[in-house]
PDB file of C-alpha atoms in Angstrom:
ATOM      1  CA  MET A   1      -0.053  -0.010  -0.087  1.00  0.00           C
ATOM      2  CA  ILE A   2       1.098   3.532  -0.840  1.00  0.00           C
ATOM      3  CA  ILE A   3       0.045   6.483   1.400  1.00  0.00           C
ATOM      4  CA  SER A   4       0.599  10.074   0.203  1.00  0.00           C
ATOM      5  CA  ILE A   5       0.460  12.873   2.765  1.00  0.00           C
ATOM      6  CA  GLY A   6       0.048  16.497   1.574  1.00  0.00           C
ATOM      7  CA  ARG A   7       0.269  19.312   4.340  1.00  0.00           C
ATOM      8  CA  GLN A   8      -0.023  22.846   5.128  1.00  0.00           C
ATOM      9  CA  THR A   9       3.193  24.078   6.759  1.00  0.00           C
ATOM     10  CA  GLY A  10       2.973  23.759  10.473  1.00  0.00           C
ATOM     11  CA  ALA A  11      -0.108  21.098  10.513  1.00  0.00           C
ATOM     12  CA  GLY A  12       2.154  18.405  11.870  1.00  0.00           C
ATOM     13  CA  GLY A  13       2.910  16.535   8.659  1.00  0.00           C
ATOM     14  CA  ARG A  14       6.466  15.296   9.398  1.00  0.00           C
ATOM     15  CA  GLU A  15       5.571  14.149  12.953  1.00  0.00           C
ATOM     16  CA  LEU A  16       2.559  12.364  11.620  1.00  0.00           C
ATOM     17  CA  VAL A  17       4.468  10.623   8.733  1.00  0.00           C
ATOM     18  CA  VAL A  18       6.927   9.339  11.309  1.00  0.00           C
ATOM     19  CA  LYS A  19       4.371   8.108  13.817  1.00  0.00           C
ATOM     20  CA  LEU A  20       2.185   6.605  11.151  1.00  0.00           C
ATOM     21  CA  ALA A  21       5.163   4.791   9.422  1.00  0.00           C
ATOM     22  CA  LYS A  22       6.173   3.221  12.708  1.00  0.00           C
ATOM     23  CA  LYS A  23       2.557   2.301  13.694  1.00  0.00           C
ATOM     24  CA  LEU A  24       1.809   0.625  10.274  1.00  0.00           C
ATOM     25  CA  GLY A  25       5.351  -0.744   9.696  1.00  0.00           C
ATOM     26  CA  PHE A  26       5.514   1.342   6.360  1.00  0.00           C
ATOM     27  CA  SER A  27       8.662   2.905   4.870  1.00  0.00           C
ATOM     28  CA  TYR A  28       8.635   6.581   4.829  1.00  0.00           C
ATOM     29  CA  LEU A  29      10.176   7.804   1.432  1.00  0.00           C
ATOM     30  CA  ASP A  30      11.463  11.192   2.147  1.00  0.00           C
ATOM     31  CA  GLN A  31      13.173  13.140  -0.587  1.00  0.00           C
ATOM     32  CA  ASP A  32      16.628  11.636   0.006  1.00  0.00           C
ATOM     33  CA  MET A  33      15.093   8.131  -0.100  1.00  0.00           C
ATOM     34  CA  LEU A  34      13.253   8.817  -3.316  1.00  0.00           C
ATOM     35  CA  LEU A  35      16.303  10.161  -5.057  1.00  0.00           C
ATOM     36  CA  LYS A  36      18.215   7.148  -3.972  1.00  0.00           C
ATOM     37  CA  LYS A  37      15.632   4.887  -5.138  1.00  0.00           C
ATOM     38  CA  ALA A  38      15.372   6.909  -8.378  1.00  0.00           C
ATOM     39  CA  ASP A  39      19.200   6.610  -8.840  1.00  0.00           C
ATOM     40  CA  GLU A  40      18.950   2.840  -8.585  1.00  0.00           C
ATOM     41  CA  ILE A  41      16.410   2.648 -11.408  1.00  0.00           C
ATOM     42  CA  GLY A  42      18.385   5.088 -13.616  1.00  0.00           C
ATOM     43  CA  CYS A  43      16.046   8.123 -13.012  1.00  0.00           C
ATOM     44  CA  PHE A  44      17.996  10.302 -10.594  1.00  0.00           C
ATOM     45  CA  GLU A  45      18.290  13.355 -12.922  1.00  0.00           C
ATOM     46  CA  GLN A  46      14.751  13.451 -13.687  1.00  0.00           C
ATOM     47  CA  MET A  47      13.611  13.067 -10.060  1.00  0.00           C
ATOM     48  CA  TYR A  48      16.131  15.466  -8.923  1.00  0.00           C
ATOM     49  CA  ARG A  49      15.047  18.240 -11.395  1.00  0.00           C
ATOM     50  CA  PHE A  50      11.405  17.561 -10.351  1.00  0.00           C
ATOM     51  CA  TYR A  51      12.324  17.869  -6.622  1.00  0.00           C
ATOM     52  CA  ASN A  52      14.284  20.857  -7.040  1.00  0.00           C
ATOM     53  CA  GLU A  53      11.625  22.757  -9.186  1.00  0.00           C
ATOM     54  CA  THR A  54      14.249  23.456 -11.865  1.00  0.00           C
ATOM     55  CA  PRO A  55      14.810  25.487 -13.992  1.00  0.00           C
ATOM     56  CA  VAL A  56      13.324  27.968 -11.308  1.00  0.00           C
ATOM     57  CA  ASN A  57      13.024  30.952 -13.679  1.00  0.00           C
ATOM     58  CA  THR A  58      11.039  28.791 -16.382  1.00  0.00           C
ATOM     59  CA  LEU A  59       8.800  27.424 -13.676  1.00  0.00           C
ATOM     60  CA  LEU A  60       7.982  30.636 -11.948  1.00  0.00           C
ATOM     61  CA  GLN A  61       7.346  32.258 -15.546  1.00  0.00           C
ATOM     62  CA  ALA A  62       5.199  29.190 -16.486  1.00  0.00           C
ATOM     63  CA  ILE A  63       3.264  29.643 -13.236  1.00  0.00           C
ATOM     64  CA  SER A  64       2.709  33.356 -13.898  1.00  0.00           C
ATOM     65  CA  ASP A  65       1.336  32.645 -17.294  1.00  0.00           C
ATOM     66  CA  ASN A  66      -0.931  29.864 -15.726  1.00  0.00           C
ATOM     67  CA  GLU A  67       0.816  27.190 -17.799  1.00  0.00           C
ATOM     68  CA  VAL A  68       1.393  23.551 -16.596  1.00  0.00           C
ATOM     69  CA  ALA A  69       4.007  21.189 -17.093  1.00  0.00           C
ATOM     70  CA  ASP A  70       4.229  19.470 -20.431  1.00  0.00           C
ATOM     71  CA  GLU A  71       2.570  16.127 -20.811  1.00  0.00           C
ATOM     72  CA  THR A  72       5.938  14.371 -21.358  1.00  0.00           C
ATOM     73  CA  SER A  73       7.363  15.617 -17.989  1.00  0.00           C
ATOM     74  CA  ILE A  74       4.078  14.576 -16.284  1.00  0.00           C
ATOM     75  CA  LYS A  75       4.055  11.208 -17.728  1.00  0.00           C
ATOM     76  CA  THR A  76       7.646  10.801 -16.875  1.00  0.00           C
ATOM     77  CA  ILE A  77       7.231  11.607 -13.123  1.00  0.00           C
ATOM     78  CA  LYS A  78       4.101   9.323 -12.930  1.00  0.00           C
ATOM     79  CA  GLU A  79       6.097   6.416 -14.409  1.00  0.00           C
ATOM     80  CA  ILE A  80       9.180   7.109 -12.007  1.00  0.00           C
ATOM     81  CA  TYR A  81       6.786   7.275  -8.970  1.00  0.00           C
ATOM     82  CA  THR A  82       5.122   4.137 -10.056  1.00  0.00           C
ATOM     83  CA  LYS A  83       8.357   2.286 -10.439  1.00  0.00           C
ATOM     84  CA  LEU A  84       9.730   3.671  -7.068  1.00  0.00           C
ATOM     85  CA  THR A  85       6.905   2.449  -5.128  1.00  0.00           C
ATOM     86  CA  LEU A  86       6.646  -1.189  -6.300  1.00  0.00           C
ATOM     87  CA  GLY A  87       7.104  -4.020  -3.888  1.00  0.00           C
ATOM     88  CA  SER A  88       6.576  -2.496  -0.408  1.00  0.00           C
ATOM     89  CA  ASP A  89       4.476  -0.361   1.823  1.00  0.00           C
ATOM     90  CA  TYR A  90       5.489   3.342   1.647  1.00  0.00           C
ATOM     91  CA  ILE A  91       4.406   6.799   2.884  1.00  0.00           C
ATOM     92  CA  ILE A  92       5.319   9.817   0.793  1.00  0.00           C
ATOM     93  CA  MET A  93       4.969  13.321   1.825  1.00  0.00           C
ATOM     94  CA  GLY A  94       4.156  16.068  -0.601  1.00  0.00           C
ATOM     95  CA  ARG A  95       5.490  16.567  -4.096  1.00  0.00           C
ATOM     96  CA  CYS A  96       2.203  15.723  -5.800  1.00  0.00           C
ATOM     97  CA  ALA A  97       2.267  12.070  -4.946  1.00  0.00           C
ATOM     98  CA  ASN A  98      -1.405  12.123  -4.412  1.00  0.00           C
ATOM     99  CA  TYR A  99      -1.739  13.165  -8.239  1.00  0.00           C
ATOM    100  CA  PHE A 100       0.941  10.964  -9.685  1.00  0.00           C
ATOM    101  CA  LEU A 101      -0.097   7.794  -7.871  1.00  0.00           C
ATOM    102  CA  ARG A 102      -3.972   8.301  -8.030  1.00  0.00           C
ATOM    103  CA  GLY A 103      -5.712   5.366  -9.531  1.00  0.00           C
ATOM    104  CA  GLN A 104      -3.251   2.877  -8.459  1.00  0.00           C
ATOM    105  CA  LYS A 105      -4.293  -0.272  -6.559  1.00  0.00           C
ATOM    106  CA  ASP A 106      -3.988   0.163  -2.667  1.00  0.00           C
ATOM    107  CA  PHE A 107      -3.188   4.029  -2.871  1.00  0.00           C
ATOM    108  CA  PHE A 108      -4.676   6.346  -0.266  1.00  0.00           C
ATOM    109  CA  SER A 109      -4.069  10.140  -0.086  1.00  0.00           C
ATOM    110  CA  VAL A 110      -4.419  12.478   2.710  1.00  0.00           C
ATOM    111  CA  PHE A 111      -4.158  16.141   3.222  1.00  0.00           C
ATOM    112  CA  LEU A 112      -3.547  17.989   6.610  1.00  0.00           C
ATOM    113  CA  HIS A 113      -4.506  21.474   7.392  1.00  0.00           C
ATOM    114  CA  ALA A 114      -5.100  23.541  10.481  1.00  0.00           C
ATOM    115  CA  PRO A 115      -5.890  27.159  11.656  1.00  0.00           C
ATOM    116  CA  SER A 116      -3.142  29.490  11.498  1.00  0.00           C
ATOM    117  CA  GLU A 117      -2.672  29.916  15.249  1.00  0.00           C
ATOM    118  CA  PHE A 118      -2.169  26.153  15.787  1.00  0.00           C
ATOM    119  CA  LYS A 119       0.360  25.947  12.950  1.00  0.00           C
ATOM    120  CA  LYS A 120       2.063  29.146  14.219  1.00  0.00           C
ATOM    121  CA  ALA A 121       2.404  27.794  17.795  1.00  0.00           C
ATOM    122  CA  ARG A 122       3.859  24.431  16.210  1.00  0.00           C
ATOM    123  CA  LEU A 123       6.345  26.287  14.130  1.00  0.00           C
ATOM    124  CA  VAL A 124       7.441  28.648  16.873  1.00  0.00           C
ATOM    125  CA  SER A 125       7.963  25.741  19.242  1.00  0.00           C
ATOM    126  CA  SER A 126      10.230  24.139  16.410  1.00  0.00           C
ATOM    127  CA  GLY A 127      12.454  27.220  16.706  1.00  0.00           C
ATOM    128  CA  ILE A 128      11.080  29.677  14.015  1.00  0.00           C
ATOM    129  CA  SER A 129      10.815  33.130  15.124  1.00  0.00           C
ATOM    130  CA  PRO A 130       7.531  34.434  16.211  1.00  0.00           C
ATOM    131  CA  SER A 131       8.134  37.720  14.070  1.00  0.00           C
ATOM    132  CA  LYS A 132       8.859  35.489  10.916  1.00  0.00           C
ATOM    133  CA  VAL A 133       6.521  32.549  11.444  1.00  0.00           C
ATOM    134  CA  GLY A 134       3.662  34.143   9.279  1.00  0.00           C
ATOM    135  CA  ASP A 135       5.931  35.023   6.339  1.00  0.00           C
ATOM    136  CA  TYR A 136       7.491  31.611   6.573  1.00  0.00           C
ATOM    137  CA  MET A 137       4.115  29.809   6.353  1.00  0.00           C
ATOM    138  CA  SER A 138       2.843  32.038   3.706  1.00  0.00           C
ATOM    139  CA  GLU A 139       6.042  31.528   1.617  1.00  0.00           C
ATOM    140  CA  SER A 140       6.175  27.832   2.107  1.00  0.00           C
ATOM    141  CA  ASP A 141       2.531  26.996   1.340  1.00  0.00           C
ATOM    142  CA  ASN A 142       2.342  29.504  -1.603  1.00  0.00           C
ATOM    143  CA  GLY A 143       5.281  27.606  -3.077  1.00  0.00           C
ATOM    144  CA  ARG A 144       3.784  24.314  -2.526  1.00  0.00           C
ATOM    145  CA  ALA A 145       0.484  25.638  -4.126  1.00  0.00           C
ATOM    146  CA  ARG A 146       2.324  26.961  -7.268  1.00  0.00           C
ATOM    147  CA  PHE A 147       4.290  23.711  -7.567  1.00  0.00           C
ATOM    148  CA  HIS A 148       1.304  21.572  -7.275  1.00  0.00           C
ATOM    149  CA  ARG A 149      -0.715  23.741  -9.777  1.00  0.00           C
ATOM    150  CA  TYR A 150       2.137  23.680 -12.143  1.00  0.00           C
ATOM    151  CA  TYR A 151       2.543  19.984 -12.202  1.00  0.00           C
ATOM    152  CA  THR A 152      -1.120  18.868 -11.836  1.00  0.00           C
ATOM    153  CA  GLY A 153      -3.415  21.843 -12.746  1.00  0.00           C
ATOM    154  CA  GLU A 154      -5.292  21.142  -9.592  1.00  0.00           C
ATOM    155  CA  GLU A 155      -5.869  23.125  -6.456  1.00  0.00           C
ATOM    156  CA  TRP A 156      -3.414  22.051  -3.730  1.00  0.00           C
ATOM    157  CA  GLY A 157      -5.338  20.983  -0.752  1.00  0.00           C
ATOM    158  CA  GLY A 158      -8.622  20.794  -2.602  1.00  0.00           C
ATOM    159  CA  SER A 159     -10.587  18.185  -0.933  1.00  0.00           C
ATOM    160  CA  ALA A 160     -11.972  16.565  -3.856  1.00  0.00           C
ATOM    161  CA  PHE A 161      -8.245  15.578  -4.761  1.00  0.00           C
ATOM    162  CA  TYR A 162      -7.633  13.658  -1.595  1.00  0.00           C
ATOM    163  CA  ASP A 163      -9.216  10.490  -0.069  1.00  0.00           C
ATOM    164  CA  LEU A 164      -9.172  12.141   3.365  1.00  0.00           C
ATOM    165  CA  CYS A 165      -8.739  15.674   4.731  1.00  0.00           C
ATOM    166  CA  ILE A 166      -7.935  16.227   8.281  1.00  0.00           C
ATOM    167  CA  ASN A 167      -7.763  19.324  10.428  1.00  0.00           C
ATOM    168  CA  THR A 168      -4.955  18.522  12.936  1.00  0.00           C
ATOM    169  CA  GLY A 169      -5.839  21.712  14.911  1.00  0.00           C
ATOM    170  CA  VAL A 170      -9.217  20.093  15.843  1.00  0.00           C
ATOM    171  CA  CYS A 171      -7.983  16.380  16.463  1.00  0.00           C
ATOM    172  CA  GLY A 172      -4.164  16.666  17.011  1.00  0.00           C
ATOM    173  CA  VAL A 173      -1.503  14.798  15.294  1.00  0.00           C
ATOM    174  CA  ASP A 174      -1.893  11.494  17.318  1.00  0.00           C
ATOM    175  CA  ASN A 175      -5.598  11.335  16.674  1.00  0.00           C
ATOM    176  CA  ALA A 176      -4.923  12.170  13.023  1.00  0.00           C
ATOM    177  CA  VAL A 177      -2.730   9.053  12.839  1.00  0.00           C
ATOM    178  CA  GLU A 178      -5.543   6.879  14.380  1.00  0.00           C
ATOM    179  CA  LEU A 179      -7.940   8.327  11.900  1.00  0.00           C
ATOM    180  CA  ILE A 180      -5.784   7.468   8.958  1.00  0.00           C
ATOM    181  CA  GLU A 181      -5.275   3.996  10.348  1.00  0.00           C
ATOM    182  CA  PHE A 182      -9.229   3.498  10.611  1.00  0.00           C
ATOM    183  CA  PHE A 183      -9.724   4.919   7.196  1.00  0.00           C
ATOM    184  CA  ILE A 184      -7.253   2.521   5.522  1.00  0.00           C
ATOM    185  CA  THR A 185      -8.522  -0.502   7.403  1.00  0.00           C
ATOM    186  CA  HIS A 186     -12.235   0.278   6.653  1.00  0.00           C
ATOM    187  CA  ARG A 187     -12.245   1.640   3.250  1.00  0.00           C
ATOM    188  CA  LEU A 188     -13.940  -0.195   0.491  1.00  0.00           C
TER     189      LEU A 188
END
């Protein structure tokens, strides 16, 4: 089974992924592991470019012109994601995994969101300056939304594009882990 986790900055995504992976016995494929696996199958360069949003000027220009990635790029990334996730149970956080892996057997996608004050408190407790936390959240989430729109043409965080959306400010990270496990074991 593959689980993708999309998240707003400060909603507890990293903490949730670590706890969920441990609870379910899944591997968490972070950027470094995905790049390592991509290298093993001969796709390092394509995945590296994808992860690093290069070329930046071209990407930003295309976004400002409301363009999306070309079909060849999208098809290539989808094929790479499919190859990378064969043969084991994985959790992938971000980078359009909900889009590129959608439709595959045993795939489940989640989006985490929370109220600003909840996210700010989490980020400040992690060491981000209270005077900079708002800008940090805004820049990070705006970048994620632009990246997602460029590669998918979809609204990042739009509930129709995920199997489950969770407000971690209401239930907390630990209960969100329980909710995801419940939904996975009870889905049709």
